[in-house]
Short mmCIF file of C-alpha atoms in Angstrom, two decimals:
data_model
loop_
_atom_site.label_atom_id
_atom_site.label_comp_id
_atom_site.label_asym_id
_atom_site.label_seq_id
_atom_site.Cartn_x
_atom_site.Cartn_y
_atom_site.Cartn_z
CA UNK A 1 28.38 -11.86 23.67
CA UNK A 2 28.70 -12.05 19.86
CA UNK A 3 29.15 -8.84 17.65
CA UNK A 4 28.53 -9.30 13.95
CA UNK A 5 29.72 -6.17 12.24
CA UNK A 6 28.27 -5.89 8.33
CA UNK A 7 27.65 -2.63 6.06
CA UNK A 8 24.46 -1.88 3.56
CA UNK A 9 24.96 0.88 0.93
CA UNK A 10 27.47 1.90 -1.18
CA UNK A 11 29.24 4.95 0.18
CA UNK A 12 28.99 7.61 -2.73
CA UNK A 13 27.49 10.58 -3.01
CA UNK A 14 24.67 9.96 -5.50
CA UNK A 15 23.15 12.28 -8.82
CA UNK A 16 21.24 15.37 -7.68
CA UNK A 17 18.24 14.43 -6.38
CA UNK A 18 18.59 11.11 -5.57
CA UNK A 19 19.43 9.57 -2.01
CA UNK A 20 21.98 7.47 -0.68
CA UNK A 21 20.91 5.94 2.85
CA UNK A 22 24.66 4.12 3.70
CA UNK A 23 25.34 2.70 7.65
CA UNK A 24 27.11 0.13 9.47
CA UNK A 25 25.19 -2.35 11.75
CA UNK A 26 26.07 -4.36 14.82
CA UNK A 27 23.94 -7.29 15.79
CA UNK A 28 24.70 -8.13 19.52
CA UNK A 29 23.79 -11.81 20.28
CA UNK A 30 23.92 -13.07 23.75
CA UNK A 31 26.16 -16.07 23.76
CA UNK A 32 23.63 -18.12 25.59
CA UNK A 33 20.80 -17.48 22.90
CA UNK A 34 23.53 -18.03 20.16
CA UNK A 35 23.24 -21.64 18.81
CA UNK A 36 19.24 -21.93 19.30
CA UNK A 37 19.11 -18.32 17.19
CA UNK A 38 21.59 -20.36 14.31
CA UNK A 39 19.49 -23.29 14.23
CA UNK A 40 16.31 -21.56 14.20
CA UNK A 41 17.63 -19.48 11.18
CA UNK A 42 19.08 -22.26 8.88
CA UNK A 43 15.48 -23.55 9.00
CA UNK A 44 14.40 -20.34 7.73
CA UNK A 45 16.75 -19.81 4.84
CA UNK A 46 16.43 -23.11 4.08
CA UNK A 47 12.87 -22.54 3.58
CA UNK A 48 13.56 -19.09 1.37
CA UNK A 49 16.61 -20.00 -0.51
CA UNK A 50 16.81 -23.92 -0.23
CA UNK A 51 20.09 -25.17 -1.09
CA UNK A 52 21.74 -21.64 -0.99
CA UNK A 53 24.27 -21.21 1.93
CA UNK A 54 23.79 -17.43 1.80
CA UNK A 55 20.39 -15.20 1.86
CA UNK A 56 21.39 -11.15 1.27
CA UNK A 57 18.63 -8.84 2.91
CA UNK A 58 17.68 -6.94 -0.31
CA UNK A 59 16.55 -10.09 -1.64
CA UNK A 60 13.48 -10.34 0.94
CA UNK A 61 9.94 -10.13 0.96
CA UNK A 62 8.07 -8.49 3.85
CA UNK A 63 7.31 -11.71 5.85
CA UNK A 64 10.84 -12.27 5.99
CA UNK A 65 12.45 -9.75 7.20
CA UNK A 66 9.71 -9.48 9.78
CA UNK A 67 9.92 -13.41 10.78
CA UNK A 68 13.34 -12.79 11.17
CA UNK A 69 13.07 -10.02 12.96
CA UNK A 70 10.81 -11.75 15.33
CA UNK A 71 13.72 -14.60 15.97
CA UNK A 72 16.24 -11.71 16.87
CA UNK A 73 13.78 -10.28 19.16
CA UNK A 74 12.55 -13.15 21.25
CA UNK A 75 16.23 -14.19 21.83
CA UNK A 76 17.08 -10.65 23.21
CA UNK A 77 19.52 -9.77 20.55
CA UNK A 78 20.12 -6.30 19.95
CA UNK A 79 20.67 -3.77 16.94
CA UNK A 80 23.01 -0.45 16.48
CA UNK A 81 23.67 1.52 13.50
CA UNK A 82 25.44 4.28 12.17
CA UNK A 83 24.23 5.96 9.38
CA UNK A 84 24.70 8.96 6.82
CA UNK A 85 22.95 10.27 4.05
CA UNK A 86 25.18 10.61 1.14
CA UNK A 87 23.12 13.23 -1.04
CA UNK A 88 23.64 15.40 2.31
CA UNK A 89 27.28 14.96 2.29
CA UNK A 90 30.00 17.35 0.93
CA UNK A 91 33.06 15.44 -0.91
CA UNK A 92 35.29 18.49 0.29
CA UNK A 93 34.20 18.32 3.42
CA UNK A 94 34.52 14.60 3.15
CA UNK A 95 38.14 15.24 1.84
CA UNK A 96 39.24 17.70 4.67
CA UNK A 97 38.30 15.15 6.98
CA UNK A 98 40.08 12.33 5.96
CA UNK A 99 43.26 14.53 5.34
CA UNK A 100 43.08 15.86 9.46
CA UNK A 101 42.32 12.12 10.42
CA UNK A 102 45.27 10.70 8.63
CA UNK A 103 47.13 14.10 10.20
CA UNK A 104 46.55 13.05 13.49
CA UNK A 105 48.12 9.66 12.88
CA UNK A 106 51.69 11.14 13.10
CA UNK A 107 50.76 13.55 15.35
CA UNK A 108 53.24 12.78 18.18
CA UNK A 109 55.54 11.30 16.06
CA UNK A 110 59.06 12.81 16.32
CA UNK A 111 62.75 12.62 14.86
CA UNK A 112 63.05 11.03 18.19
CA UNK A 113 61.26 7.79 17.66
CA UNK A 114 62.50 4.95 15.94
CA UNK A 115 63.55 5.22 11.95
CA UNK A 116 61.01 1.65 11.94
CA UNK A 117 58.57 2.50 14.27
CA UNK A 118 58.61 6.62 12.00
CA UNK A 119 58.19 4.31 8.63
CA UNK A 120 55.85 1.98 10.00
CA UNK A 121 53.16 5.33 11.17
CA UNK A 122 54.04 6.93 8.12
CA UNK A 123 53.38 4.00 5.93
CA UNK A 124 49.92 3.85 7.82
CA UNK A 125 49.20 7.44 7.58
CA UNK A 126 49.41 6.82 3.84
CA UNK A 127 47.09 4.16 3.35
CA UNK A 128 44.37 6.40 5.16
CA UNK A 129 45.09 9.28 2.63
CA UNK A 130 45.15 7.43 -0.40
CA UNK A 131 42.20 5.08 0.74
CA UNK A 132 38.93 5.61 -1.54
CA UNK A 133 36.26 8.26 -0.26
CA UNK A 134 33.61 5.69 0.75
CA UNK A 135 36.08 3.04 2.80
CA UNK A 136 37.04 5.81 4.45
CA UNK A 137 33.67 7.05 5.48
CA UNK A 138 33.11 3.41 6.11
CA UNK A 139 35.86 3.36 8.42
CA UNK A 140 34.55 6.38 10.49
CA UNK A 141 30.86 4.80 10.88
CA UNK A 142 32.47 0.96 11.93
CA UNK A 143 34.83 2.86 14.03
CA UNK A 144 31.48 4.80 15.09
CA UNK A 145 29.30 1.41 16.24
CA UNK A 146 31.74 -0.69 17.53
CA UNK A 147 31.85 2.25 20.11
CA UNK A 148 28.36 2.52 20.12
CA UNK A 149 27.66 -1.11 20.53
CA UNK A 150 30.17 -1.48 23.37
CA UNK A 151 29.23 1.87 25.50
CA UNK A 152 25.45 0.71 25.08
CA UNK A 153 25.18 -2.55 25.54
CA UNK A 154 27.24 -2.69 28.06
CA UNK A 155 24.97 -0.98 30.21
CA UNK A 156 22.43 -3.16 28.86
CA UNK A 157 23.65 -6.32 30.00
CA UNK A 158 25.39 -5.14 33.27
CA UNK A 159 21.74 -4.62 33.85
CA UNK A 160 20.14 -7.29 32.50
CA UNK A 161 22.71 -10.59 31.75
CA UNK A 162 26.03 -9.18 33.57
CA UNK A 163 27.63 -12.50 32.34
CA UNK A 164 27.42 -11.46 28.84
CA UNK A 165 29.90 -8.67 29.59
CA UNK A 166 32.59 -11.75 30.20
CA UNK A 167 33.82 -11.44 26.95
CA UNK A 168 32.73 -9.18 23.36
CA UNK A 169 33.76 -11.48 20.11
CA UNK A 170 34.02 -9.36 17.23
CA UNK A 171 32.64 -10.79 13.41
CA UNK A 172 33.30 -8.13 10.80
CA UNK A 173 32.30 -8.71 7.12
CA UNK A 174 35.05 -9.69 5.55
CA UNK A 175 35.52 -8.50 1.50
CA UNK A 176 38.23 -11.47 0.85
CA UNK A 177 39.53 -14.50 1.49
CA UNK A 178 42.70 -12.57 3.06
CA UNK A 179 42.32 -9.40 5.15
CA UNK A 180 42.76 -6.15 2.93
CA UNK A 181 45.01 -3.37 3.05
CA UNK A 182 41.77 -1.38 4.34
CA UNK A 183 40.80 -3.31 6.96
CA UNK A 184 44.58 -4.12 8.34
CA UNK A 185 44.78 -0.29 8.22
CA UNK A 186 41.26 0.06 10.01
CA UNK A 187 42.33 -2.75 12.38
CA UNK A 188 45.57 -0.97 13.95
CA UNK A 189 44.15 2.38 14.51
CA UNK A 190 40.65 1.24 16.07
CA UNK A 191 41.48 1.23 19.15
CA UNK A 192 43.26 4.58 18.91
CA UNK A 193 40.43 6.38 17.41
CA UNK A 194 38.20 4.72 20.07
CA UNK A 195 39.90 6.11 22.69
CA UNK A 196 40.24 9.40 21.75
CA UNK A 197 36.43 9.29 21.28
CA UNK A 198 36.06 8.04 24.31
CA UNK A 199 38.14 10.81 25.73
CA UNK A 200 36.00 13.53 24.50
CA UNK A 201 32.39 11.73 25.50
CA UNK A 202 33.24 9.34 27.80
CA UNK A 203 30.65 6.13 27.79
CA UNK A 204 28.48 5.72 31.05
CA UNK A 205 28.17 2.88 33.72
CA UNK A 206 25.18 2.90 35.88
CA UNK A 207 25.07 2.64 39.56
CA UNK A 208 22.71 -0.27 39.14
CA UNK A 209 24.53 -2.68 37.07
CA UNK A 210 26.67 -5.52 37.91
CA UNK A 211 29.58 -5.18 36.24
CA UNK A 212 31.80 -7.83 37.73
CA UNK A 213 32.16 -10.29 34.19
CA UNK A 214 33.64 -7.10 32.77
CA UNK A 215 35.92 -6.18 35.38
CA UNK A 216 37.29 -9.54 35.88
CA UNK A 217 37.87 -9.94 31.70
CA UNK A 218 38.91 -6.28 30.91
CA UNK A 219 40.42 -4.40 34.03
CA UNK A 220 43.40 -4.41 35.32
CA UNK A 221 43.79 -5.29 39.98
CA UNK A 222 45.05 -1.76 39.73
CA UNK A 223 43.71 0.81 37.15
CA UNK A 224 45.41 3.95 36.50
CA UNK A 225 44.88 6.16 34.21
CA UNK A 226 48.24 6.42 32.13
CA UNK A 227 50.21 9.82 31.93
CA UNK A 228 50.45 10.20 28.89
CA UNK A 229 47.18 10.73 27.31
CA UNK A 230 44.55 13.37 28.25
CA UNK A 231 42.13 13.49 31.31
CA UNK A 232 38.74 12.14 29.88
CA UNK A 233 36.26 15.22 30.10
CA UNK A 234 34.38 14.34 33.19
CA UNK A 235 30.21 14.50 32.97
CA UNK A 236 30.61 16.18 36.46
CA UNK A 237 33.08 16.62 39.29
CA UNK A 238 32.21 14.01 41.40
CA UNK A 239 31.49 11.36 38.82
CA UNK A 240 34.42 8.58 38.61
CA UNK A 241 34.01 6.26 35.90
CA UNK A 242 35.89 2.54 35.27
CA UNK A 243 39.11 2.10 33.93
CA UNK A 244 38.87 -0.83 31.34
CA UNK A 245 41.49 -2.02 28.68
CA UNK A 246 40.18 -0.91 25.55
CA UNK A 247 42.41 -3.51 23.42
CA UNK A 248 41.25 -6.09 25.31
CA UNK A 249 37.61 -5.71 24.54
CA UNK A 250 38.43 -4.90 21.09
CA UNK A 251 41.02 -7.50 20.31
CA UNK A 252 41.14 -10.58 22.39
CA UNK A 253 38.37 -11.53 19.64
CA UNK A 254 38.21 -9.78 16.68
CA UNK A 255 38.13 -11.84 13.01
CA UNK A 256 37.75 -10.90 9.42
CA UNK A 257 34.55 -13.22 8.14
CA UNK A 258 33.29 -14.56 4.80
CA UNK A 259 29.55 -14.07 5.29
CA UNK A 260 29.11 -17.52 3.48
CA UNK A 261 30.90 -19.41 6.63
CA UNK A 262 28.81 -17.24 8.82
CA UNK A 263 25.06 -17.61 9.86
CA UNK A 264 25.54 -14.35 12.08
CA UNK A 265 26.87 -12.49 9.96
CA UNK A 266 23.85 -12.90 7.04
CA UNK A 267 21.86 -11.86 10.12
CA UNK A 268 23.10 -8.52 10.90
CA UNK A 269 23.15 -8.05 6.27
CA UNK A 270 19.47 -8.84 6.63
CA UNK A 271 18.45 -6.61 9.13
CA UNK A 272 21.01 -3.43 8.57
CA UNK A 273 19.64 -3.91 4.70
CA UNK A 274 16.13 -3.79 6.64
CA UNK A 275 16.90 -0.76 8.37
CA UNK A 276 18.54 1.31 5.08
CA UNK A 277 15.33 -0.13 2.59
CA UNK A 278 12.66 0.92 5.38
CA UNK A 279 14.27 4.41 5.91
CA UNK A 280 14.52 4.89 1.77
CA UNK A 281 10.55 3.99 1.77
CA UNK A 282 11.86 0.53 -0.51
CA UNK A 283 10.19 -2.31 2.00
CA UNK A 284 6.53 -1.76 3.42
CA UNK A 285 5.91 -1.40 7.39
CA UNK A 286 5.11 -4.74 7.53
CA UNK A 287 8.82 -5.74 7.01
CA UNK A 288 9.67 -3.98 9.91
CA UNK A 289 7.30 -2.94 12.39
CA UNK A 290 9.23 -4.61 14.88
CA UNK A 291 12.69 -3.53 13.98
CA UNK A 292 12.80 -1.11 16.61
CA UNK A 293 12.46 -3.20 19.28
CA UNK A 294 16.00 -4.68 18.31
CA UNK A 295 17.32 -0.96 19.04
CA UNK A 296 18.13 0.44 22.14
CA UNK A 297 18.73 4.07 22.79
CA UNK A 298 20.26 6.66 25.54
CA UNK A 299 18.21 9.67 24.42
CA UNK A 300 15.45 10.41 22.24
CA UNK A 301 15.74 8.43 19.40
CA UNK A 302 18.13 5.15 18.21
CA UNK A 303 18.68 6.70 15.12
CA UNK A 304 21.09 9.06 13.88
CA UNK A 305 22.68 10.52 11.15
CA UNK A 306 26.57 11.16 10.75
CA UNK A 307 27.09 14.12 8.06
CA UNK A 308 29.95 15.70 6.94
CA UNK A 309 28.57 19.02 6.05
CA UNK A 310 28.95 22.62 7.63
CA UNK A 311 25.96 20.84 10.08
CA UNK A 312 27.60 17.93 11.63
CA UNK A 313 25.14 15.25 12.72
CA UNK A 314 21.24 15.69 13.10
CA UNK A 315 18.71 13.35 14.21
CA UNK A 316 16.49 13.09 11.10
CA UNK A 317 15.85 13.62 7.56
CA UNK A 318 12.01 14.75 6.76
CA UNK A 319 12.07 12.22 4.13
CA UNK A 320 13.17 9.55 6.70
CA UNK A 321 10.42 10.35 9.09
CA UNK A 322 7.71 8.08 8.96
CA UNK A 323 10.17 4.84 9.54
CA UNK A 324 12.35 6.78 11.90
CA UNK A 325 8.89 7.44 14.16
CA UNK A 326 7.93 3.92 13.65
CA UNK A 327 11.40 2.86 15.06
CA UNK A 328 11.86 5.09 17.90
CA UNK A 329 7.96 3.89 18.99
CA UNK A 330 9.23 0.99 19.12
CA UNK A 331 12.92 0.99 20.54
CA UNK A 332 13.42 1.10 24.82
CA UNK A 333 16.07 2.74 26.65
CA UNK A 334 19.36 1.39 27.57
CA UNK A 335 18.86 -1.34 30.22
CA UNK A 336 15.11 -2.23 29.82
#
């Protein structure tokens, strides 16, 4: 499958009484659907935007967003996002949170290690510190979906296209023509904050699912479960999940894009910018009615929101609610 990784909002808490809808999408496209869905969509922008090798989603009309919509749908692509409200959001909070993340960078770091390998952690754990409040929060959402988007669809595939899981190639928006010091900084410690996700909440396989693509790409003839870190917290005692190489999944494909040189990635602008105007009430139902369908969910609702406030995350916003029941009408579980 193909990932493409893009962001819509700005990040900042906005002027009292205003809101601030910011996320990070991934569009999932199933390799097999993937040059059909380009072709189909250079028609279409050549239509909107005629010579223009680039469309952005806040530049579209109703019709569309929804036409487009309708392409990602009939060739079984698939949506995830992670989203906060920024007028919900406290900057200390935000600020105490970036100081223990960066914290836990050189957490097991001792005299003992390395002088290069001690300068080399440090040097990282200082680019988190001094990175900007809203790449940081940007950080913790994209670190966020990429989990999301491989835990879920996963599932989704094992059940549905098990060859899919044969390999996950990763297309993140990238914001030069050289990687920044952000996302080099974001790019070593993904996997690490993954993991330790993972170790908290461990992702699900189902019973069902054919999962043999993925364990011939991403596990090893002889999993073990290495000493040094933490026992995952089991979902019950008798419940033994897969042992898969994180880095592998994460890494054997993973690029830094200009959006200009790639059709997927103006696909996953358009529709994450679909999902942020329809939640802010700045795009009429007609421009997404179908959005949902794109989403896929393990519980009640594909939608949450990630705040960093005394209440964590919640499921909605009563000012959100009307899109948010449109979407969750429309969205299936994991798998179907």
């Amino acid at each position: 499958m193909l990932i493409f990784v893009d962001e819509s909002g700005n990040f900042t808490i906005p002027h009292h009484g205003k809101r601030n809808l910011s996320c990070v999408g991934a569009l999932i496209v199933p390799e097999t659907a993937h040059n059909d869905l380009i072709g189909a969509f250079v028609k279409l922008r050549d239509m909107w935007a005629g010579s223009l090798r680039e469309v952005k989603g806040n530049t579209l009309r109703e019709e569309q967003t929804a036409e487009l919509i309708d392409l990602l749908v009939d060739r079984g692509c698939l949506l995830f996002i992670c989203a906060t409200e920024m007028s919900l959001n406290s900057a200390s909070m935000i600020a105490n949170f970036q100081r223990e993340q960066s914290e836990y960078i050189t957490e097991n770091i001792t005299d003992a290690h390395h002088p290069l390998l001690r300068r080399q952690v440090f040097r990282l754990r200082q680019r988190f510190e001094s990175m900007p409040a809203q790449l940081f929060l940007q950080s913790v959402l994209l670190t966020d979906v990429i989990r999301k988007a491989i835990d879920e669809s996963s599932v989704h595939f094992a059940m549905k296209n098990p060859p899919e899981l044969g390999a996950f190639r990763w297309f993140i928006d990238g914001k030069d023509k050289t990687k920044t010091a952000y996302e080099a900084a974001w790019e070593l410690m993904a996997a690490g904050l993954i993991q330790s996700k993972g170790i908290e909440k461990p992702g699900i396989a189902v019973v069902e699912g054919d999962y043999t693509f993925f364990r011939r790409s991403f596990m090893d003839a002889d999993p073990k479960w290495p000493d040094y870190l933490p026992k995952p917290q089991s979902r019950g005692p008798f419940q033994h999940g897969m042992i898969w190489n994180l880095k592998k999944v994460l890494y054997d494909s993973l690029s830094f894009v200009d959006s200009k040189n790639c059709c997927g990635l103006q696909l996953v602008d358009i529709v994450t910018s679909t999902f942020r105007r329809a939640l802010m009430g700045r795009l009429k139902q007609q421009g997404y009615e179908r959005l949902g369908e794109l989403m896929r969910r393990l519980g009640p609702s594909p939608v949450e929101l990630h705040l960093f406030n005394s209440n964590g995350s919640q499921r909605g916003f009563s000012e959100y609610d009307n899109a948010v029941a449109l979407i969750d009408s429309r969205s299936q579980l994991v798998g179907k």
